[in-house]
Short mmCIF file of C-alpha atoms in Angstrom, two decimals:
data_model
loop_
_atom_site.label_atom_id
_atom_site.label_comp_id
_atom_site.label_asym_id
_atom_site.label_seq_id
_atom_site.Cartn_x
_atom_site.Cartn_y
_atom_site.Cartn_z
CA UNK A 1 -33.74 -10.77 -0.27
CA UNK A 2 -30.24 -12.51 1.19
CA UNK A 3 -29.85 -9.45 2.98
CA UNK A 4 -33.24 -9.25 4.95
CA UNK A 5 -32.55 -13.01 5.60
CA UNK A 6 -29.15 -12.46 6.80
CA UNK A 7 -30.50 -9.74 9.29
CA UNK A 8 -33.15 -12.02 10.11
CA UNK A 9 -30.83 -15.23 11.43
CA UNK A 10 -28.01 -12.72 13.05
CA UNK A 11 -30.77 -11.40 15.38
CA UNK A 12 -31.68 -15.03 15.84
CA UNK A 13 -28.24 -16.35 16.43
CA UNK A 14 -26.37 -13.34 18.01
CA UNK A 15 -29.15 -11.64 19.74
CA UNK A 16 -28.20 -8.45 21.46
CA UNK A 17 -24.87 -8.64 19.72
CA UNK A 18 -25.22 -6.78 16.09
CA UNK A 19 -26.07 -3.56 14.42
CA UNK A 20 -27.36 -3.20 11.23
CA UNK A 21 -26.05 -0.64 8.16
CA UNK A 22 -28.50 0.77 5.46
CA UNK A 23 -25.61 2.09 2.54
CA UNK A 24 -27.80 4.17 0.68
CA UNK A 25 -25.86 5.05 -2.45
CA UNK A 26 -28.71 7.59 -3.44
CA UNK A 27 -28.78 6.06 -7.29
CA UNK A 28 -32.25 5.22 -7.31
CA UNK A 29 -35.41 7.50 -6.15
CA UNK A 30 -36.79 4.66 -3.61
CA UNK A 31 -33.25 4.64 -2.04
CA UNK A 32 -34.77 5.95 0.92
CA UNK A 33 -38.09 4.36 1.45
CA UNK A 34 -35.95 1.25 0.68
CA UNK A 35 -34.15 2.53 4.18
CA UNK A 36 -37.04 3.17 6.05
CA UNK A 37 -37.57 -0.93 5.53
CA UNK A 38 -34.61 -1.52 6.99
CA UNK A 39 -35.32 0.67 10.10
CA UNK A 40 -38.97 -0.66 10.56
CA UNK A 41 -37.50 -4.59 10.03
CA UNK A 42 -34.20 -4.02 12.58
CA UNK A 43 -36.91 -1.88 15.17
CA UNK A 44 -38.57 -4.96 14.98
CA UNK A 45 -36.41 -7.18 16.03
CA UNK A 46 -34.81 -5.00 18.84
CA UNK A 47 -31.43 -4.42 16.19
CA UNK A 48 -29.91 -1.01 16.41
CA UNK A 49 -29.01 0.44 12.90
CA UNK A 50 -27.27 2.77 11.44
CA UNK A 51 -28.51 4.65 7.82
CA UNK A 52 -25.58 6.19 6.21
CA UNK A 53 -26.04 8.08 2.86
CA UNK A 54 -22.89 7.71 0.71
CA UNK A 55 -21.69 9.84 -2.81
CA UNK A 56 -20.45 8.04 -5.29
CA UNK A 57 -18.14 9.57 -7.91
CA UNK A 58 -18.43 9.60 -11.98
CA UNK A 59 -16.28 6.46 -13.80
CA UNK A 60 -17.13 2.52 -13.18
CA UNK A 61 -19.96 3.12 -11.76
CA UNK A 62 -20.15 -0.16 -10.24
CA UNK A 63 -16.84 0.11 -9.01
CA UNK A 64 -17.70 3.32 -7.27
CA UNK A 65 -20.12 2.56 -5.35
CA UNK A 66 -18.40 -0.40 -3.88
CA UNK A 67 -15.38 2.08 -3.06
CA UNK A 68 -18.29 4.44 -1.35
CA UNK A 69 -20.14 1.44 0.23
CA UNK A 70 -16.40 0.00 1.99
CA UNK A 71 -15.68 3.42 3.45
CA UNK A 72 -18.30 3.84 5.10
CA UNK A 73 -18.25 0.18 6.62
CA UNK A 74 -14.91 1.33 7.68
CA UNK A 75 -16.22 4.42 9.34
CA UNK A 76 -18.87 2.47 11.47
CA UNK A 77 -17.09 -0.68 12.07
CA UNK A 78 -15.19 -0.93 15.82
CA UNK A 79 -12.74 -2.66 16.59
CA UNK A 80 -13.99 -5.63 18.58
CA UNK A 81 -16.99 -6.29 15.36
CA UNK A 82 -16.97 -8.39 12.09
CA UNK A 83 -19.28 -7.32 9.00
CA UNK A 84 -21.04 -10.06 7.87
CA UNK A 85 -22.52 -9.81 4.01
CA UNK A 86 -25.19 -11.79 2.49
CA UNK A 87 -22.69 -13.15 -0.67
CA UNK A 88 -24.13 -16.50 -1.81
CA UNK A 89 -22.89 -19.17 -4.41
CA UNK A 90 -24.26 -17.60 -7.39
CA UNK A 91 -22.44 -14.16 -6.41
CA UNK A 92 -19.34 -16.07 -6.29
CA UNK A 93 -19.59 -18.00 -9.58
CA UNK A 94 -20.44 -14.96 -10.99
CA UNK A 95 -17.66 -13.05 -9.70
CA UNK A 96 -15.24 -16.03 -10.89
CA UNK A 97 -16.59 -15.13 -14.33
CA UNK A 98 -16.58 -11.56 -13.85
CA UNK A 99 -12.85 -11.69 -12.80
CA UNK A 100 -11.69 -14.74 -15.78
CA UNK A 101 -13.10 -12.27 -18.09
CA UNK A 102 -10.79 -8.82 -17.24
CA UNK A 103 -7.62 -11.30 -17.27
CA UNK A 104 -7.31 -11.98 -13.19
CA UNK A 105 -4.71 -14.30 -12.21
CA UNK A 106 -4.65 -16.82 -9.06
CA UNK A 107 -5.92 -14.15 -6.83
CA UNK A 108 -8.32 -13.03 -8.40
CA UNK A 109 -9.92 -16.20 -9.25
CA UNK A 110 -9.77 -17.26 -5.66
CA UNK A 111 -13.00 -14.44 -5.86
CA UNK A 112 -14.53 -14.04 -2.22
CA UNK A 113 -13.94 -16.06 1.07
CA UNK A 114 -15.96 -16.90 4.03
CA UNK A 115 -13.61 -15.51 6.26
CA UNK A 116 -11.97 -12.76 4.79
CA UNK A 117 -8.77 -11.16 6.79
CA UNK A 118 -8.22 -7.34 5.58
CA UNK A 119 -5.71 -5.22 7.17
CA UNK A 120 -8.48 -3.14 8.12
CA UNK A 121 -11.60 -5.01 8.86
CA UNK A 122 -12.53 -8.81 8.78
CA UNK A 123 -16.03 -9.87 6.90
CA UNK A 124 -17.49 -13.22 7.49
CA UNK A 125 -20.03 -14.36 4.66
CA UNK A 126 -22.00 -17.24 5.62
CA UNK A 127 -24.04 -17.89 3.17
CA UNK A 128 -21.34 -18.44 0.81
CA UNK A 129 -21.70 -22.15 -0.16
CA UNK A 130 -26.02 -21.57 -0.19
CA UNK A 131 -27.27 -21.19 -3.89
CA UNK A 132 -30.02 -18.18 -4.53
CA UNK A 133 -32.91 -20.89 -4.64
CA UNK A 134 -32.11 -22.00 -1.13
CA UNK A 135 -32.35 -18.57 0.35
CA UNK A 136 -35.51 -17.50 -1.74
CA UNK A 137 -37.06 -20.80 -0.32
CA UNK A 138 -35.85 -19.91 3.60
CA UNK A 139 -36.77 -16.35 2.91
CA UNK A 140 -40.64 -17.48 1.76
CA UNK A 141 -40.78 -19.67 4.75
CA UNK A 142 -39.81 -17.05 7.11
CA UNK A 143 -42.31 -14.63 5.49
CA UNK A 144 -39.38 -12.08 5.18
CA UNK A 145 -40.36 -8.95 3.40
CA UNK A 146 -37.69 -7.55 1.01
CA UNK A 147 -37.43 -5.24 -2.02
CA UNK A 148 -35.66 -6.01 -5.12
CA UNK A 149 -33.21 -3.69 -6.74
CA UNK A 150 -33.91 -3.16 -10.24
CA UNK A 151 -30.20 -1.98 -11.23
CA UNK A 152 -29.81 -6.13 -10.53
CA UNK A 153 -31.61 -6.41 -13.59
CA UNK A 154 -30.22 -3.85 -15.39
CA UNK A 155 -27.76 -5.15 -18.08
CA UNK A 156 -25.64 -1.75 -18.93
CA UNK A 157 -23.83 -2.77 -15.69
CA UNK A 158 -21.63 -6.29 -15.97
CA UNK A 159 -22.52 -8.21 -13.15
CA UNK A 160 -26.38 -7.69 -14.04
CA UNK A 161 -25.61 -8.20 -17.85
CA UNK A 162 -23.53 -11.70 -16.56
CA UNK A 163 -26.86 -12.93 -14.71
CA UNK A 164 -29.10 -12.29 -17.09
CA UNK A 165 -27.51 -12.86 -20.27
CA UNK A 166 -24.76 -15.12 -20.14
CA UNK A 167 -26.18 -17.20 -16.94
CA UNK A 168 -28.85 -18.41 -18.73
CA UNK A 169 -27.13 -19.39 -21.83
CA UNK A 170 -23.83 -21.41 -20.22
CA UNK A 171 -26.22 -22.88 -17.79
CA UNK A 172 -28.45 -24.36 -20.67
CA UNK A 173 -25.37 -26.14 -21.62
CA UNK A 174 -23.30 -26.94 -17.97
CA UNK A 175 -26.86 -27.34 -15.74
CA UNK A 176 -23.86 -27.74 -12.83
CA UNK A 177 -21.70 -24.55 -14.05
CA UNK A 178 -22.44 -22.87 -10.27
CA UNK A 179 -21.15 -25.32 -8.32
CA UNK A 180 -18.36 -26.38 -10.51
CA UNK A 181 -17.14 -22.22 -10.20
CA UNK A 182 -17.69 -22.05 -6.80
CA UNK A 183 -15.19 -25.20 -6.67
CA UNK A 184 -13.04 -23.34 -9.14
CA UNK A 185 -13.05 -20.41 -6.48
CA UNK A 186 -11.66 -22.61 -3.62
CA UNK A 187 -9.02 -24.31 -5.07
CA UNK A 188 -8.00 -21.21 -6.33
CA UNK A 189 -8.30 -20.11 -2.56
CA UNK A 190 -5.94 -22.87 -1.93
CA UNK A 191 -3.18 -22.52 -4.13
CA UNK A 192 -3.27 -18.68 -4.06
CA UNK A 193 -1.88 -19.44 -0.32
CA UNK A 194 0.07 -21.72 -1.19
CA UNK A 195 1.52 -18.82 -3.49
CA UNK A 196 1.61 -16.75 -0.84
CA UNK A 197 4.00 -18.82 1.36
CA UNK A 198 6.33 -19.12 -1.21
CA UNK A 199 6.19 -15.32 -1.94
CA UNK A 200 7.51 -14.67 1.85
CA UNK A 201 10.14 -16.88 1.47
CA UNK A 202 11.48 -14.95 -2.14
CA UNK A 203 11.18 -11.97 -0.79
CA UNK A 204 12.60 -12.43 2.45
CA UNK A 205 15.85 -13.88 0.44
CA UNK A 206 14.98 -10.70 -2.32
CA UNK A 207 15.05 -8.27 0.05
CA UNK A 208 12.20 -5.94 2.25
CA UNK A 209 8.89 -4.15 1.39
CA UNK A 210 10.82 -0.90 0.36
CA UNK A 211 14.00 -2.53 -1.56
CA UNK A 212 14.67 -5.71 -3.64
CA UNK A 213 18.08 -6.90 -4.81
CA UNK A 214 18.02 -7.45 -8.08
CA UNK A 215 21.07 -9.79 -8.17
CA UNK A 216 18.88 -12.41 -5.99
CA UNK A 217 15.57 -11.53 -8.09
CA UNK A 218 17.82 -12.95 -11.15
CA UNK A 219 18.15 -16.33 -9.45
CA UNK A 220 14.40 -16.83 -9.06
CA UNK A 221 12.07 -18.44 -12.20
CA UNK A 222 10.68 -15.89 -14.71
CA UNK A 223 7.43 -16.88 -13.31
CA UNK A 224 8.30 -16.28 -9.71
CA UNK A 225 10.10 -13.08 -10.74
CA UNK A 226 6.54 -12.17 -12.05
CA UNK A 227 4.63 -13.21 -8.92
CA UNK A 228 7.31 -11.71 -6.25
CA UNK A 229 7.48 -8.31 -8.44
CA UNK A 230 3.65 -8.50 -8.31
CA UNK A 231 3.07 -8.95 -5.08
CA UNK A 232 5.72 -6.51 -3.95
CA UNK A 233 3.59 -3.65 -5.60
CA UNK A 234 0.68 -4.39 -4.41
CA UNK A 235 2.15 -4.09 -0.78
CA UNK A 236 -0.76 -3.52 2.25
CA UNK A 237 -3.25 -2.54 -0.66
CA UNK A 238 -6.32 -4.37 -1.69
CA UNK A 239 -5.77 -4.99 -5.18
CA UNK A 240 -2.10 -6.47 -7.01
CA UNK A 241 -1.29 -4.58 -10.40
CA UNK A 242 -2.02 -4.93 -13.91
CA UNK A 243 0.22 -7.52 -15.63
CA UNK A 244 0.64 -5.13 -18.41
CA UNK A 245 2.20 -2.44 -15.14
CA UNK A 246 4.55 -5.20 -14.00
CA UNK A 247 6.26 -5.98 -17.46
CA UNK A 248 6.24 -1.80 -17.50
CA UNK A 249 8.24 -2.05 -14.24
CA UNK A 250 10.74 -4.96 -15.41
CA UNK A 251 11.50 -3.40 -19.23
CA UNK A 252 11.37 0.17 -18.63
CA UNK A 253 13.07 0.31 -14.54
CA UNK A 254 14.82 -2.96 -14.41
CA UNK A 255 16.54 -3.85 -17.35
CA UNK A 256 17.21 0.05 -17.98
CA UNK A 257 20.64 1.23 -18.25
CA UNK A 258 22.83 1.37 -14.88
CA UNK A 259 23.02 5.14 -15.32
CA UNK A 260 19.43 5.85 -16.63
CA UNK A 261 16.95 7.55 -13.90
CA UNK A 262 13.79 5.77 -15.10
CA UNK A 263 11.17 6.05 -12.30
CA UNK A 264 7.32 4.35 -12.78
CA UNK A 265 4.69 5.77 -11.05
CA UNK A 266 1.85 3.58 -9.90
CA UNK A 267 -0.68 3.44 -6.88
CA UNK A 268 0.72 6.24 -5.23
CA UNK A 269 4.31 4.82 -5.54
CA UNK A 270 7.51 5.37 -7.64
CA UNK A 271 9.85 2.57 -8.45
CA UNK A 272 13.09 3.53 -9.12
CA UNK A 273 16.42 1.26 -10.19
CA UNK A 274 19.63 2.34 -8.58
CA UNK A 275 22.43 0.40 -9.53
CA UNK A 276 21.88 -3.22 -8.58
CA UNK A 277 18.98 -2.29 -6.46
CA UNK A 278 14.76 -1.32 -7.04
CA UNK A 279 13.15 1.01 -4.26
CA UNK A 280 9.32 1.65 -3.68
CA UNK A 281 9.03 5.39 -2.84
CA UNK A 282 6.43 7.31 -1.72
CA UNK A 283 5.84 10.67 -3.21
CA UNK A 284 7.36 12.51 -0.57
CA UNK A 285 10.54 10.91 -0.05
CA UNK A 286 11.38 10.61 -3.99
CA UNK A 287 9.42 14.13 -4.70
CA UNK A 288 11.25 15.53 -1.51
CA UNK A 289 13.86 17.72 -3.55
CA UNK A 290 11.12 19.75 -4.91
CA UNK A 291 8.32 19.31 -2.15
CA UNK A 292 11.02 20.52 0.81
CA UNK A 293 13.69 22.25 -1.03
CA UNK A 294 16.74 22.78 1.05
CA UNK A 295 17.42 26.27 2.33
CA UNK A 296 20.75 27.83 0.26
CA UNK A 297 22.87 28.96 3.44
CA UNK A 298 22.42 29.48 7.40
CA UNK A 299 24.09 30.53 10.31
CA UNK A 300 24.80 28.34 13.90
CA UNK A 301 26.39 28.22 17.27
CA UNK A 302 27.24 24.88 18.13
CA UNK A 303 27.52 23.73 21.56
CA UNK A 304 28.77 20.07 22.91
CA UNK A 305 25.56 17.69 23.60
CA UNK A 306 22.79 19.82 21.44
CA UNK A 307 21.58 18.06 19.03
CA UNK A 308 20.66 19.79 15.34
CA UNK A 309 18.26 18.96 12.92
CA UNK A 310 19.52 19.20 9.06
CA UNK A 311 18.17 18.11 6.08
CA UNK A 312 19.91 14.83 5.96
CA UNK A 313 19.27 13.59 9.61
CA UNK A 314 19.67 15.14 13.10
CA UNK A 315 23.23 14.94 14.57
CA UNK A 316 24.64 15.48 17.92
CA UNK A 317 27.41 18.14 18.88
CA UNK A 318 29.74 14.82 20.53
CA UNK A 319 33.38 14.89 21.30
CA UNK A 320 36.13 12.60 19.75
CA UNK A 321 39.51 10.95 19.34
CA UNK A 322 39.53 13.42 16.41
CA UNK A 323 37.35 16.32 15.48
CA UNK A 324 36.78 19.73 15.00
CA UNK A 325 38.56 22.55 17.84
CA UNK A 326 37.02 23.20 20.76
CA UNK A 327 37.36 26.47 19.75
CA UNK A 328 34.90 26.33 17.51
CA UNK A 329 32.26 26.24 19.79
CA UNK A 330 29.94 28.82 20.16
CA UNK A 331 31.24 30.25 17.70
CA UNK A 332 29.71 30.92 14.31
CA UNK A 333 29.80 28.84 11.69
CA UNK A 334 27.82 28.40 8.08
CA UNK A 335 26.31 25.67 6.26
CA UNK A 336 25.42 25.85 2.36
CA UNK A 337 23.83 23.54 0.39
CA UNK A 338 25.85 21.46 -1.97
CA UNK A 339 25.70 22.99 -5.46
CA UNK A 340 28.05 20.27 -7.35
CA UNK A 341 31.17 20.85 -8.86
CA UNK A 342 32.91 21.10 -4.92
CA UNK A 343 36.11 19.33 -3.85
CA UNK A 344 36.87 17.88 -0.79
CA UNK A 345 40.01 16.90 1.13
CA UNK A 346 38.38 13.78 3.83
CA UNK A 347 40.18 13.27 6.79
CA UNK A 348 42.94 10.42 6.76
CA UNK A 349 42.69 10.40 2.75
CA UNK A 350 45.67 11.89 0.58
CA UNK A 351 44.53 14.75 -1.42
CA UNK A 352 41.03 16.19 -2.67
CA UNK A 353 38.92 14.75 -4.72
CA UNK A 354 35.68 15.58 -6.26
CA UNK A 355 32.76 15.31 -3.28
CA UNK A 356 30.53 13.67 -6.14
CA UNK A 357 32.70 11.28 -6.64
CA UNK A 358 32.46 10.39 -2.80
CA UNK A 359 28.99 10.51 -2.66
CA UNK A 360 28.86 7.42 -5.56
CA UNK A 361 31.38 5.62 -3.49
CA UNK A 362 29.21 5.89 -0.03
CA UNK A 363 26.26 4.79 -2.29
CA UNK A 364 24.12 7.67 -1.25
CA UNK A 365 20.90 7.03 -3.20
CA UNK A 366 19.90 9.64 -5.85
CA UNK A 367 17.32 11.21 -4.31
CA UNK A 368 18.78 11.51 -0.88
CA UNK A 369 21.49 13.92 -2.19
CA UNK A 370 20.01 16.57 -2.48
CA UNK A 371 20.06 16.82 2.08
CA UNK A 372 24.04 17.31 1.53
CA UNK A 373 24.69 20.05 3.28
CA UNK A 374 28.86 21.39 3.75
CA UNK A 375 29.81 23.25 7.00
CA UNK A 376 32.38 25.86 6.51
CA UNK A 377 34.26 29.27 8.75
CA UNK A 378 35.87 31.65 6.49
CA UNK A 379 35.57 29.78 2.68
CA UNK A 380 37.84 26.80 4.79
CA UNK A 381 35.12 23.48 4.90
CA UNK A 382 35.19 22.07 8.02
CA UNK A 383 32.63 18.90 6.86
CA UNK A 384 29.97 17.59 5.28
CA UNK A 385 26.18 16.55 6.60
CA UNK A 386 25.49 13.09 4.65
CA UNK A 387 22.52 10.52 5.01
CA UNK A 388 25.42 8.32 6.10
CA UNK A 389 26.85 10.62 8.40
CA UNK A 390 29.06 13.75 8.68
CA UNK A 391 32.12 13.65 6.99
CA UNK A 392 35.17 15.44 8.86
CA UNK A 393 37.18 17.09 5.86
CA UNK A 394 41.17 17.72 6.67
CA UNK A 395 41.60 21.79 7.94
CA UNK A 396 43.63 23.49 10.14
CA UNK A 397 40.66 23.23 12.34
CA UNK A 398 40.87 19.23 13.04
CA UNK A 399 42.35 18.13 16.73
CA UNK A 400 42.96 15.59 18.81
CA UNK A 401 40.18 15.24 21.58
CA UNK A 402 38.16 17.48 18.99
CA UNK A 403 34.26 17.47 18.36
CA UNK A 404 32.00 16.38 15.40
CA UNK A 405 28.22 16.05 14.69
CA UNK A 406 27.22 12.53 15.12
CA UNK A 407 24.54 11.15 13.48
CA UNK A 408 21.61 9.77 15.19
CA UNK A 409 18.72 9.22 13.34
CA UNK A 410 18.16 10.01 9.68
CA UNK A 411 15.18 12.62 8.36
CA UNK A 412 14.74 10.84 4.69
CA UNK A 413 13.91 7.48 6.40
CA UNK A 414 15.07 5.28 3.43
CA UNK A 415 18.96 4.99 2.96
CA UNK A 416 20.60 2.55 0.92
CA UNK A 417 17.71 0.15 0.66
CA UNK A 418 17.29 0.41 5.05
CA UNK A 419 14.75 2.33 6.74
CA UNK A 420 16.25 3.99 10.06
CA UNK A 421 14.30 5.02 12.88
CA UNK A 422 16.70 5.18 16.05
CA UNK A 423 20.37 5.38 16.30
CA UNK A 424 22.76 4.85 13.23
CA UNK A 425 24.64 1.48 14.10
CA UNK A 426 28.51 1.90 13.07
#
């Protein structure tokens, strides 16, 4: 019924200027006579419309078919259009109850909006602040023909079992209860931005998208530590984590020991502590060692100006005050992945010392090390290819006016809590 009279008053307000989509989830056997409605309603008032048949998967079955019914707005929707969805009050109070139930916080309580900004669509739902009565008495005048759902009256699913069980009963008690939850839902509107302002200023002093500093986190509130943390996960998605995931991420990643390696996995994501510092990595990037493992040995030529792609970053052949000898050029020369255990001698430091030991002190992150690739001629190590650059080791080799791979942009974007796309500042 809101639907048809949604359809109904677009084509009245924005004539010539909408389309019309049919979802038909395929969950009931008069899903598509139910379209054919929709086709003979929108022909009749000169609308274009699309019927798109969608899947939906086994679990939350409600849940589901709201994930099917989004992607395929997303698949019709162009750039320059807004959807517009027949939501009214008692959706929303009902969703504020729906939402207080499963343990939602600010944002969730703040249920729908009238103008909704996504990252990747904007939905506009006008009939937000009109009750169910209103529309059923605009949609009688109008002689609007409609069909009702029955899975609306089904109760195994929770939004039907909310309107039809518990509706009835709080409302025999609070006659007012809608409006008072659709009031709920705005001023939760307004202080969940409120929120979110100060949530850009935390996390602008915490630190960036990918990497917090924990030092600074410390200084915040336990409740804004909560909040910020929250809100960090949740990231460009839809939906913030569990409450129960983000005490996971502060007792079992944050307050873990300085050396422990404890990673959590949510969304998509791993959060990992190094030293004073939490990362958000995706799969790739902290899976990388095993997803692109790094060849054992090869074989090159270099020549001044090419530039070379390794495992750590691509580097070009450029000369210097010091470097390796021209001679080198051209000539062959082998790089092997680091296996551990190696020594290394660092130009302009006294002695060797252990290259692991070098790598802690550069604060190369964990899972970047495995890109550490030594260059060598005859057993004699010429350097090293870092994330943070390549590291001329003292030979006979090093000159005056010599040459050295400089680094210029990194392949594992994140390094040392800063993502890198162009040249490596100095």
């Amino acid at each position: 019924m809101d639907s048809m009279l949604l359809l109904h008053l677009m084509s009245q307000i924005f004539p010539q200027k909408i389309r019309a989509i049919y979802i038909d989830h395929q969950l009931q056997s008069q899903s598509a006579e139910w379209g054919k409605l929709v086709a003979e309603q929108a022909t009749r008032l000169d609308i274009s419309y699309i019927i798109q048949k969608v899947q939906v998967t086994d679990g939350n079955l409600e849940a589901q078919a709201r994930q099917a019914r989004y992607q395929a707005y997303r698949q019709h929707l162009q750039a320059n259009e807004i959807l517009v969805l027949a939501h009214h009050q008692q959706d929303q109070a009902e969703t504020v109850i729906l939402r207080l139930l499963s343990g939602a916080g600010v944002d969730g309580l703040a249920a729908m909006q009238s103008i909704d900004y996504r990252v990747d669509m904007t939905i506009w739902r006008p009939f937000l602040d009109l009750s169910r009565e209103q529309i059923a008495d605009w949609t009688t005048q109008l002689e609007i023909e409609y069909v009702n759902d029955p899975t609306n009256y089904d109760i195994h699913y929770d939004r039907a079992w909310s309107r039809e069980e518990l509706w009835p009963f709080l409302q025999n008690r609070f006659p007012k209860m809608q409006q008072a939850l659709s009031r709920t839902s705005y001023l939760m509107q307004d202080a969940s931005e409120i929120l979110e302002e100060v949530l850009k200023v935390d996390l602008q002093y915490c630190g960036s998208a990918e990497c917090l500093d924990l030092t600074k986190i410390l200084d915040l509130s336990a409740a804004r530590q909560r909040q910020l943390l929250s809100v960090w996960m949740k990231g460009d998605g839809q939906y913030r984590p569990a409450f129960e995931m983000v005490e996971r991420l502060k007792n079992e990643v944050i307050d873990s020991k300085l050396d422990a390696q404890a990673a959590l996995h949510w969304n998509h994501f791993y959060y990992v502590r190094y030293q004073h510092h939490l990362y958000k990595l995706n799969k790739q990037t902290f899976l990388a060692e095993t997803l692109s493992p790094v060849e054992a040995k090869s074989e090159h030529h270099f020549q001044m100006g090419e530039i070379v792609h390794y495992a750590s970053g691509n580097f070009q052949i450029t000369q210097k005050n010091i470097g390796l000898a021209p001679s080198l050029l051209n000539k062959k020369l082998t790089i092997i992945r680091r296996q551990g255990g190696e020594k290394v001698h660092l130009y302009g430091r006294v002695g060797q010392w252990p290259l692991k030991k070098a790598i802690q002190e550069a604060h190369i992150l964990p899972w970047l090390r495995h890109t550490i690739q030594i260059l060598v001629i005859d057993n004699v190590m010429l350097g090293v290819f870092t994330p943070k650059g390549f590291w001329l080791a003292q030979s006979p080799y090093c000159e005056q006016g010599g040459w050295q791979p400089d680094l210029i942009s990194h392949s594992c974007n994140l390094v040392n809590g800063e993502y890198s796309y162009g040249k490596c500042s100095k």
